[in-house]
Amino acid sequence: MLLGSMLLLLLLGGAGPASAHAALRTTDPADGTVLKSAPRTVMLTFTESVGLLDDSFRLFDPDGRRVHTGEAQHAPGRSDTARVTLPAKLGQGTFTVAWRVVSADSHPVSGAFTFSVGKPSATTATVDTGPVEDPATGSLYDLARYAGYAAAALLIGTAAFALVCRPPDPGPLRRPLVAGWWALLASTVVLLVLRAPYETGTGPASAFDPSALGRTLTSRPGLALLVRLALLLPAAVFLVRLSRRREGERPTRPTLATGAALALALALTWAAAEHASAGIQVPVAMASSVLHLLAMAVWLGGLTALLTTLHRTTTGEPGPDTPEDGTRASASTGGHGLTATVARFSRVAFAAVTVLVVTGIYQSWRGLGSWTTLTGTTYGRLLLVKLAAVALLLAAASRSRSWTVRLATADAETAVGEPREQTPKSAALERVPGPAVRERVPESALRSRAPKSALHARAPESEDRERVSERAGGPALSEAGVPASSPAPDAYRRGLRRSVLAEVAVGIAVLVITTVLTGTLPGRAAAEAAQAAPAGGGPTASVTTIPFDVGTAGGHGKVQITLEPGRVGDNAVEAVVFGPDGGLATVPELRLSLSLPAQKIGPIDARLTDKGGYWGTDSLNLPIPGTWTMKATVRVSELDQVSESRKVQILR
């Protein structure tokens, strides 16, 4: 099942580039802006802090040739803003800026935009802005990420199950423990090796570049992976000692503390390089992320361990530590021990689910920010799917809990009628046929003989209970005349096994959705990027494109209108007309007016004049912020003209 989920994740992850968690908020110059003179710097502001690469900025001239620029740097005191110095003389035409950075949660993000100096180029050159993501590198890296999550759940959850729930036969759990450790080791090595080509968008072969590997080892994601590798060594020593524990031995406090510390440290390596490490309330978010990951591992990994234990018990399949002669513990002893194990895991799972709910609510609020992003963003819709899957998982868990209560009750009733110890001689005598004698046992005596776990199970409320003992053989009978060795407990174990199997299947689906969520742009960041709120400091601009069509041949195109800075007060206006072929077009007249209907202001005539290639003015005054209506009137001939309107946001 784990292998099948990995293949499914590979298909999902390979369908397209992963969504990064840093979104571009603003650019200076703005995308599509026509400037009077060449800018000295290009500045990009993101929704969270970003890391820079050696080739984070690339500038291409109107002919598609690369232009030499300065070194990419962060703006002073701004880890979310990157800038690069441009040459003093760029010339005229349309320039393309290609950029690529690494978001604070370790995901690379890239893009491109254009600006024009003097006037836009008559033709647009085809520019290779570089790879967004290499398909092979992206698929392998995503597969390693998914395998790492699954391996952590298997390793931590199985170890916690063995220590806290104390199964009667811990031998079968050694295989999932070893498999989880090796899978986590392999996935971590793959992530470390592929980190550099994943950031730069190149093929897997570039992973063996010494300089690229050196850059990875000094980055925060690389350091987190190195720490994870280092933690796997003491984890291996701990697992060896855990496997040497005798059956039924209670773990000591130092053993529990060591296991908890290792699990906590491993979970921190994910929190330090993923979602929680960026955005708001980082310390609280990291603590919540660690608890969420550990609770997920204890529940889902514990379910896998419980399923393994139930499979060995109900099928009678020998484990790796079963003697060669095939001898096993008695059914009654193993059954009672299994019931106690299931009861312990039921309590542990309830605590894990509680932690998952609390931390999940906080992380959902932090990732969404508002109710509208729940249905209006990919992150929100994925979260709704996850909530539905978790609800289904809780329903399966409730069914398992019901089977647990039935099993505990059946084992308690069976335990009351069984002698504490049976020697081979007495067993031989009991096989001799003879009459069965009834003897009445008070309820208080039955309670004193029943195991502790049975006292918490639901039992009949009778004053006393009849038990049939075998003085000289013959089956013992219950009150209803059914043999005390009824196969009801085994039936309950099979039912519990099926319900736990369903839990594991749904749990894998939840793990799949959770892993996809870690690679999706959070709703809060998506909303911030959509609003495109400009950061303080530095000039900004508002660019609006208005299509027009007068209804005659060749009488359609679009007008690109730039307001600089797009704020309250004086604004410069530059309007460029493009014809049907996308090239520059000349028109006899272009008028522009703005109005604010909510405040009954306007229309304010911009009084554009022909500047030779574009229409503009430096004296448009907008008195208050708000959503203004921009109306452009384009006249293409003496008789043909058309007016179109668009909304534009004017900031304070």
XYZ file of C-alpha atoms in Angstrom:
652
model
C 0.000 0.000 0.000
C 2.854 2.408 0.810
C 4.514 1.635 -2.530
C 1.251 2.234 -4.368
C 0.786 5.595 -2.674
C 4.324 6.587 -3.680
C 3.537 5.814 -7.330
C 0.322 7.842 -7.092
C 2.247 10.760 -5.608
C 4.822 10.512 -8.380
C 2.060 10.868 -10.962
C 0.498 13.788 -9.108
C 3.823 15.477 -8.486
C 4.964 15.047 -12.073
C 1.873 16.648 -13.540
C 3.357 20.143 -13.255
C 5.846 22.290 -11.390
C 5.444 22.478 -7.642
C 3.763 25.574 -6.276
C 6.207 27.615 -4.268
C 5.264 29.366 -1.047
C 6.819 32.764 -1.852
C 4.686 34.785 -4.244
C 5.838 37.869 -6.105
C 4.120 40.908 -4.644
C 5.488 43.833 -6.680
C 8.199 44.662 -9.203
C 9.939 47.969 -9.797
C 9.671 48.794 -12.679
C 6.185 47.315 -12.902
C 5.469 44.672 -15.506
C 4.755 46.259 -18.881
C 5.694 49.790 -17.790
C 6.961 52.249 -20.431
C 9.623 54.464 -18.798
C 11.034 57.763 -20.017
C 14.566 56.811 -18.985
C 16.356 53.597 -18.101
C 16.136 52.528 -14.427
C 19.304 52.039 -12.433
C 18.020 49.036 -10.470
C 15.391 46.330 -10.687
C 13.673 45.465 -7.402
C 11.339 42.544 -6.606
C 9.292 42.246 -3.401
C 7.863 38.870 -2.276
C 5.315 37.741 0.293
C 8.037 36.164 2.456
C 11.816 36.154 2.779
C 13.714 34.594 -0.126
C 17.185 33.238 -0.783
C 19.231 34.312 -3.785
C 21.108 32.137 -6.260
C 24.213 32.945 -8.312
C 21.973 33.515 -11.325
C 18.863 34.978 -9.685
C 18.508 37.857 -12.195
C 19.009 37.812 -15.967
C 18.322 40.804 -18.212
C 17.675 40.485 -21.980
C 17.656 43.373 -24.474
C 15.067 43.876 -27.255
C 17.057 41.553 -29.550
C 17.072 38.717 -26.970
C 20.749 39.110 -26.051
C 21.696 38.862 -22.389
C 22.819 42.101 -20.720
C 25.470 42.035 -17.990
C 24.116 43.126 -14.588
C 25.460 43.488 -11.072
C 25.267 40.861 -8.359
C 21.837 40.059 -6.939
C 21.437 41.321 -3.375
C 18.805 41.850 -0.710
C 17.563 45.375 -0.110
C 18.991 46.821 3.144
C 17.082 45.319 6.050
C 14.596 43.535 3.756
C 14.982 39.772 3.374
C 11.782 39.685 1.274
C 13.119 42.150 -1.314
C 15.772 41.373 -3.924
C 17.453 43.882 -6.231
C 20.083 44.052 -8.965
C 21.972 46.997 -10.471
C 21.554 47.635 -14.222
C 24.066 49.156 -16.667
C 24.073 52.938 -17.049
C 23.047 52.895 -20.736
C 20.397 50.396 -21.765
C 19.087 52.052 -24.909
C 15.469 52.081 -25.995
C 13.002 49.243 -26.458
C 11.469 46.411 -24.456
C 13.652 44.544 -21.958
C 12.903 41.196 -20.270
C 13.882 40.368 -16.687
C 13.999 36.668 -15.778
C 14.333 35.869 -12.082
C 14.596 32.814 -9.822
C 14.809 32.739 -6.016
C 14.288 30.197 -3.203
C 11.449 30.842 -0.763
C 11.985 30.605 2.978
C 10.261 27.207 3.076
C 12.842 25.772 0.628
C 10.775 25.841 -2.583
C 12.218 27.624 -5.669
C 10.050 30.135 -7.485
C 10.736 31.843 -10.827
C 9.166 34.145 -13.361
C 9.750 36.955 -15.844
C 8.413 40.426 -16.647
C 9.116 43.211 -19.151
C 9.573 46.959 -19.128
C 10.244 49.414 -21.941
C 12.523 52.428 -22.153
C 11.364 55.324 -24.340
C 8.820 53.272 -26.241
C 8.040 49.560 -26.616
C 9.831 47.586 -29.295
C 7.975 47.202 -32.586
C 8.551 43.451 -32.431
C 9.033 41.244 -29.412
C 12.088 38.983 -29.413
C 11.717 35.383 -28.258
C 13.714 35.112 -25.033
C 14.744 31.891 -23.348
C 14.332 32.807 -19.689
C 15.727 29.464 -18.531
C 14.094 26.355 -17.098
C 11.240 26.639 -14.639
C 11.751 23.081 -13.423
C 13.439 20.032 -14.890
C 10.777 17.276 -15.060
C 13.134 14.478 -13.994
C 14.616 16.457 -11.103
C 11.222 17.674 -9.938
C 9.663 14.200 -10.003
C 12.575 12.549 -8.200
C 12.736 15.293 -5.591
C 8.993 15.156 -4.922
C 9.057 11.368 -4.701
C 11.879 11.582 -2.146
C 9.875 14.133 -0.126
C 6.812 11.882 -0.087
C 8.912 8.849 0.850
C 10.500 10.842 3.673
C 7.127 11.667 5.212
C 5.952 8.053 4.933
C 9.221 6.717 6.369
C 9.062 9.125 9.316
C 5.502 8.031 10.087
C 6.470 4.352 9.875
C 9.633 4.726 11.973
C 8.335 7.021 14.728
C 4.877 5.453 14.902
C 6.117 1.850 15.083
C 8.719 2.706 17.744
C 6.096 4.543 19.813
C 3.728 1.584 19.466
C 6.400 -0.861 20.641
C 7.337 1.291 23.655
C 3.971 2.569 24.839
C 1.514 -0.134 23.769
C 3.829 -3.095 24.579
C 2.503 -5.780 22.189
C 2.714 -9.390 23.469
C 5.037 -10.355 20.584
C 7.178 -7.373 19.468
C 9.159 -9.499 17.010
C 7.027 -8.745 13.906
C 7.600 -5.006 14.424
C 11.316 -5.231 13.683
C 10.782 -5.390 9.941
C 8.750 -2.132 9.687
C 11.243 -0.429 12.019
C 14.181 -1.428 9.823
C 12.261 -0.555 6.639
C 11.327 2.875 8.023
C 14.928 3.643 9.031
C 16.410 2.669 5.661
C 13.657 4.481 3.729
C 14.255 7.664 5.723
C 18.011 7.392 5.164
C 17.620 6.876 1.407
C 15.094 9.683 0.971
C 17.263 12.130 2.944
C 20.346 11.337 0.844
C 18.361 11.787 -2.386
C 16.957 15.113 -1.178
C 20.424 16.332 -0.238
C 21.964 15.343 -3.569
C 19.115 16.743 -5.688
C 18.754 19.971 -3.713
C 21.037 22.060 -5.963
C 19.484 21.040 -9.328
C 16.023 21.407 -7.769
C 16.782 25.025 -6.864
C 18.333 25.917 -10.216
C 15.865 23.960 -12.378
C 18.542 21.827 -14.039
C 18.821 18.066 -14.680
C 19.868 15.445 -12.103
C 23.374 15.221 -13.641
C 24.211 18.696 -12.297
C 23.891 17.341 -8.768
C 27.494 16.134 -8.937
C 28.881 19.628 -9.441
C 31.115 20.265 -6.358
C 30.254 23.958 -6.214
C 26.524 23.217 -6.317
C 26.821 20.647 -3.540
C 28.869 23.080 -1.466
C 26.169 25.741 -1.849
C 23.547 23.225 -0.735
C 25.444 22.280 2.416
C 25.566 25.923 3.526
C 21.871 26.665 2.905
C 19.189 26.262 5.548
C 17.394 23.351 3.806
C 20.743 21.608 3.289
C 21.698 22.030 6.950
C 18.328 20.608 8.008
C 18.920 17.539 5.837
C 22.430 17.116 7.270
C 21.041 17.219 10.806
C 18.448 14.604 9.827
C 21.203 12.341 8.531
C 23.194 12.811 11.739
C 20.150 11.950 13.875
C 19.652 8.656 12.067
C 22.852 7.263 13.624
C 21.710 7.510 17.285
C 18.266 6.444 16.078
C 19.797 3.216 14.740
C 21.492 2.568 18.102
C 18.203 3.209 19.870
C 16.348 0.785 17.587
C 18.945 -1.937 18.217
C 18.448 -1.599 21.964
C 14.699 -1.508 21.494
C 14.771 -4.784 19.543
C 16.677 -6.473 22.400
C 13.955 -5.816 24.943
C 12.410 -8.943 26.415
C 8.772 -9.736 25.809
C 6.519 -7.896 28.258
C 9.358 -5.735 29.612
C 8.295 -2.220 30.517
C 10.473 0.550 29.079
C 12.384 2.662 31.578
C 11.996 6.415 31.827
C 15.417 7.081 30.259
C 14.420 4.893 27.311
C 11.162 6.786 26.816
C 12.933 10.133 27.174
C 15.579 9.153 24.615
C 12.983 8.013 22.100
C 10.921 11.188 22.585
C 13.993 13.402 22.149
C 15.007 11.657 18.915
C 11.481 11.896 17.501
C 11.261 15.577 18.442
C 14.621 16.349 16.826
C 13.666 14.526 13.615
C 10.373 16.428 13.408
C 12.247 19.721 13.838
C 14.233 19.050 10.663
C 10.983 19.231 8.693
C 9.598 22.264 10.515
C 12.850 24.205 10.020
C 12.747 23.833 6.231
C 9.054 23.740 5.397
C 5.910 25.820 5.757
C 6.262 26.812 9.408
C 9.646 28.484 8.908
C 8.153 31.429 6.979
C 5.237 33.779 7.421
C 3.622 34.980 10.623
C 4.165 33.642 14.169
C 7.137 31.485 13.164
C 8.004 30.138 16.698
C 4.397 29.120 17.393
C 4.024 27.727 13.885
C 7.155 25.599 14.207
C 6.007 24.184 17.552
C 2.595 23.426 16.046
C 4.197 21.818 12.982
C 6.395 19.560 15.134
C 3.435 18.430 17.251
C 1.313 17.902 14.140
C 3.969 15.749 12.478
C 4.577 13.684 15.619
C 0.857 13.130 16.202
C 0.435 12.076 12.580
C 3.348 9.656 12.878
C 2.130 8.159 16.157
C -1.365 7.629 14.764
C -0.685 6.456 11.212
C 2.571 4.635 11.991
C 0.954 3.103 15.067
C -1.943 1.894 12.921
C 0.531 0.154 10.625
C 2.183 -1.500 13.639
C -1.196 -2.518 15.051
C -2.223 -3.972 11.706
C 1.008 -5.982 11.600
C 0.387 -7.275 15.124
C -3.226 -8.198 14.364
C -2.172 -9.954 11.164
C 0.330 -12.142 13.024
C -2.192 -12.918 15.760
C -5.248 -13.701 13.643
C -3.456 -15.662 10.917
C -1.020 -17.472 13.169
C 1.807 -16.559 10.816
C 5.150 -16.959 12.577
C 7.234 -13.861 13.190
C 10.983 -13.515 12.789
C 11.579 -14.534 16.424
C 9.297 -17.559 16.454
C 11.188 -20.779 17.373
C 11.906 -23.193 14.541
C 9.564 -25.813 15.997
C 6.692 -23.362 15.522
C 5.638 -23.306 19.191
C 3.716 -20.179 20.185
C 2.185 -18.766 23.308
C -1.222 -20.045 24.306
C -4.202 -18.458 22.618
C -5.582 -17.159 25.859
C -2.331 -15.516 26.942
C -1.734 -13.963 23.508
C -5.348 -12.870 23.213
C -5.428 -11.135 26.599
C -2.083 -9.454 25.875
C -3.316 -8.296 22.484
C -6.464 -6.871 24.046
C -4.395 -4.835 26.494
C -2.191 -3.631 23.616
C -5.202 -2.551 21.575
C -6.669 -0.751 24.586
C -3.414 1.142 25.147
C -3.196 2.148 21.503
C -6.811 3.314 21.603
C -5.898 5.783 24.351
C -2.719 6.878 22.554
C -4.590 7.335 19.268
C -7.247 9.464 21.001
C -4.526 11.767 22.372
C -2.851 11.944 18.929
C -6.136 12.832 17.228
C -6.724 15.588 19.787
C -3.302 17.075 19.049
C -3.933 16.777 15.292
C -7.234 18.637 15.568
C -5.846 21.488 17.685
C -2.684 22.004 15.626
C -4.588 21.474 12.375
C -7.038 24.263 13.212
C -4.174 26.652 13.961
C -2.253 25.742 10.811
C -5.399 26.090 8.700
C -6.026 29.574 10.071
C -2.394 30.533 9.515
C -2.362 29.201 5.964
C -5.731 30.623 4.911
C -6.093 33.970 6.646
C -9.752 34.413 5.599
C -12.846 32.385 4.747
C -12.762 33.465 1.100
C -9.446 31.695 0.510
C -11.011 28.408 1.638
C -12.844 28.083 -1.674
C -11.044 30.677 -3.760
C -7.521 29.172 -3.685
C -5.986 25.807 -4.508
C -4.658 25.547 -0.946
C -8.142 26.051 0.502
C -9.766 23.497 -1.792
C -7.075 20.934 -0.968
C -7.663 21.647 2.704
C -11.377 20.910 2.278
C -10.505 17.576 0.656
C -8.180 16.803 3.553
C -10.894 17.654 6.095
C -13.275 15.252 4.341
C -10.617 12.518 4.381
C -9.901 13.140 8.077
C -13.631 12.879 8.847
C -13.691 9.516 7.060
C -10.592 8.482 9.000
C -12.247 9.389 12.302
C -15.286 7.314 11.329
C -13.018 4.317 10.676
C -11.268 4.966 14.001
C -14.625 5.004 15.797
C -15.419 1.632 14.245
C -12.070 0.276 15.430
C -12.762 1.557 18.923
C -16.108 -0.270 18.905
C -14.355 -3.525 17.949
C -11.834 -2.875 20.741
C -14.592 -2.675 23.360
C -16.160 -5.903 22.077
C -12.820 -7.691 22.118
C -12.062 -6.511 25.655
C -15.474 -7.699 26.855
C -15.125 -11.115 25.192
C -11.606 -11.650 26.549
C -12.729 -10.621 30.026
C -15.526 -13.187 30.018
C -13.130 -15.855 28.760
C -10.494 -14.966 31.356
C -12.940 -15.472 34.217
C -13.442 -19.125 33.332
C -9.788 -20.028 32.793
C -7.406 -21.457 35.425
C -4.311 -19.346 36.130
C -1.911 -22.131 35.271
C -2.268 -25.487 33.581
C 0.289 -28.267 33.753
C 0.634 -30.947 31.079
C -0.602 -33.553 33.576
C -3.815 -31.729 34.384
C -4.318 -31.069 30.689
C -4.107 -34.763 30.004
C -6.591 -35.539 32.762
C -9.023 -32.960 31.397
C -9.103 -34.752 28.069
C -10.762 -37.722 29.827
C -14.551 -37.583 29.315
C -16.557 -37.022 32.454
C -19.490 -35.121 33.860
C -19.450 -31.357 34.046
C -20.270 -29.845 37.454
C -21.725 -26.364 37.870
C -20.420 -24.174 40.642
C -21.640 -20.670 41.408
C -19.033 -17.943 41.628
C -19.961 -14.567 43.177
C -19.570 -11.455 41.033
C -16.983 -9.995 43.439
C -14.787 -13.063 42.997
C -15.082 -12.846 39.254
C -14.006 -9.228 39.382
C -10.977 -10.031 41.510
C -9.868 -12.733 39.054
C -10.439 -10.684 35.889
C -7.528 -8.773 34.441
C -7.440 -5.027 34.979
C -8.225 -4.277 31.352
C -11.411 -6.296 31.597
C -12.714 -4.199 34.516
C -12.981 -1.220 32.217
C -14.884 -3.148 29.556
C -18.644 -3.386 29.535
C -19.842 -6.564 31.267
C -23.297 -7.905 32.163
C -24.813 -6.364 35.303
C -25.820 -9.676 36.954
C -25.404 -10.366 40.675
C -23.335 -13.485 40.023
C -22.256 -15.605 37.115
C -22.273 -19.339 36.521
C -19.126 -21.104 35.488
C -18.836 -24.709 34.423
C -15.568 -26.313 35.386
C -14.237 -29.537 34.044
C -13.544 -31.969 36.869
C -12.873 -34.848 34.503
C -12.947 -33.379 31.007
C -15.729 -32.032 28.855
C -16.121 -28.451 27.620
C -16.920 -25.672 30.067
C -20.282 -24.020 29.419
C -21.316 -20.369 29.786
C -24.700 -19.171 31.046
C -26.205 -19.609 27.599
C -24.783 -23.090 27.231
C -22.202 -21.987 24.689
C -18.729 -23.449 25.057
C -16.411 -21.037 26.861
C -13.846 -21.543 24.111
C -16.232 -19.867 21.654
C -14.487 -18.337 18.660
C -16.101 -14.912 19.402
C -12.804 -13.265 20.465
C -11.143 -14.427 17.257
C -14.042 -13.029 15.238
C -13.663 -9.717 17.038
C -9.936 -9.698 16.291
C -10.646 -10.281 12.612
C -13.196 -7.447 12.645
C -10.710 -5.168 14.370
C -8.081 -6.103 11.820
C -10.383 -5.169 8.937
C -11.326 -1.810 10.494
C -7.678 -0.979 11.211
C -6.837 -1.887 7.608
C -9.464 0.614 6.479
C -7.935 3.203 8.823
C -4.498 2.650 7.320
C -5.845 2.982 3.770
C -7.633 6.261 4.532
C -4.619 7.403 6.564
C -2.362 6.983 3.537
C -4.762 9.145 1.534
C -4.590 11.809 4.261
C -0.784 11.607 4.165
C -0.859 12.037 0.371
C -3.035 15.161 0.614
C -0.920 16.570 3.454
C 2.280 16.164 1.455
C 0.706 17.859 -1.565
C -0.401 20.714 0.721
C 3.208 21.297 1.803
C 4.027 22.064 -1.840
C 1.079 24.393 -2.467
C 1.011 28.169 -2.118
C -0.910 28.993 1.105
C -4.163 30.884 0.712
C -2.897 33.813 2.792
C 0.138 34.298 0.515
C -2.011 33.862 -2.602
C -4.408 36.562 -1.383
C -1.519 38.910 -0.603
C -0.031 38.366 -4.035
C -3.410 38.936 -5.709
C -3.877 42.221 -3.903
C -0.369 43.223 -5.052
C -0.006 45.684 -2.200
C 3.160 47.679 -2.883
C 5.853 47.693 -0.242
C 6.964 50.918 1.363
C 9.911 52.718 -0.131
C 10.752 53.092 -3.802
C 8.487 54.137 -6.698
C 5.592 51.949 -7.848
C 3.210 52.021 -10.784
C -0.271 50.827 -11.744
C -0.633 49.272 -15.205
C -4.068 48.755 -16.790
C -4.801 47.262 -20.229
C -8.076 48.217 -21.936
C -9.088 46.331 -25.131
C -11.134 48.259 -27.738
C -12.971 47.465 -30.964
C -14.752 50.075 -33.097
C -16.305 47.398 -35.309
C -14.402 48.129 -38.513
C -11.628 46.257 -40.270
C -8.401 46.821 -38.387
C -10.235 48.912 -35.820
C -9.414 46.870 -32.750
C -6.492 46.634 -30.364
C -5.673 47.601 -26.794
C -4.466 50.565 -24.765
C -1.855 50.049 -22.032
C -2.172 52.817 -19.427
C 0.471 53.322 -16.736
C -0.195 55.490 -13.654
C 2.938 56.333 -11.709
C 2.981 55.980 -8.729
C -0.711 54.968 -8.702
C -1.311 56.745 -5.393
C -3.185 59.739 -4.045
C -1.795 63.022 -5.389
C -0.018 63.862 -8.629
C 0.427 60.982 -11.079
C 2.206 60.680 -14.401
C 0.235 58.949 -17.155
C 1.694 57.044 -20.102
C -0.720 55.443 -22.572
C 0.461 53.217 -25.410
C -1.863 52.000 -28.209
C -1.294 48.550 -29.751
C -2.878 47.505 -33.035
C -4.413 44.184 -34.152
C -0.970 42.648 -34.796
C 0.299 43.531 -31.306
C 2.623 46.245 -32.595
C 2.524 49.954 -31.846
C -0.310 51.871 -33.472
C -0.951 55.583 -33.977
C -4.421 57.053 -33.454
C -5.716 60.574 -34.116
C -6.996 61.024 -30.591
C -6.879 59.330 -27.186
C -8.824 60.690 -24.216
C -8.677 59.431 -20.633
C -10.849 60.292 -17.648
C -11.186 58.912 -14.117
C -14.135 59.004 -11.732
C -14.917 57.698 -8.249
C -18.681 56.945 -8.214
C -18.693 55.952 -4.524
C -17.665 59.504 -3.562
C -19.352 61.219 -6.540
C -16.007 62.530 -7.791
C -15.266 63.071 -11.458
C -14.912 62.451 -14.229
C -11.442 64.006 -14.098
C -9.954 64.557 -17.554
C -6.318 63.458 -17.732
C -5.706 65.827 -20.715
C -3.363 63.463 -22.566
C -1.095 64.821 -25.288
C 0.715 63.007 -28.077
C 4.320 62.489 -26.969
C 5.458 60.781 -30.188
C 4.884 57.045 -29.796
C 2.704 57.307 -26.702
C 0.184 59.646 -25.065
C 0.962 61.131 -21.655
C 0.719 63.807 -18.986
C 2.493 64.653 -15.739
C -0.329 66.500 -14.005
C -3.157 64.078 -13.180
C -4.199 64.682 -9.570
C -6.269 62.046 -7.768
C -7.483 63.383 -4.398
C -8.510 60.282 -2.411
C -7.845 56.518 -2.475
C -10.378 53.981 -3.675
C -11.538 51.998 -6.683
C -11.694 54.467 -9.545
C -13.297 53.954 -12.949
C -10.864 54.599 -15.804
C -12.549 55.463 -19.142
C -10.495 55.490 -22.336
C -11.880 56.900 -25.602
C -9.974 55.835 -28.725
C -10.630 57.492 -32.100
C -9.157 55.575 -35.019
C -10.535 57.740 -37.864
C -12.546 60.885 -38.433
C -15.772 58.962 -37.823
C -14.886 55.863 -35.802
C -14.262 55.915 -32.073
C -15.126 53.794 -29.035
C -15.044 54.184 -25.238
C -14.161 51.395 -22.794
C -13.861 51.395 -18.991
C -11.887 49.481 -16.395
C -11.524 49.617 -12.611
C -8.221 50.757 -11.107
C -7.149 50.794 -7.460
C -5.607 54.056 -6.215
C -3.668 53.640 -2.971
C -3.152 56.030 -0.139
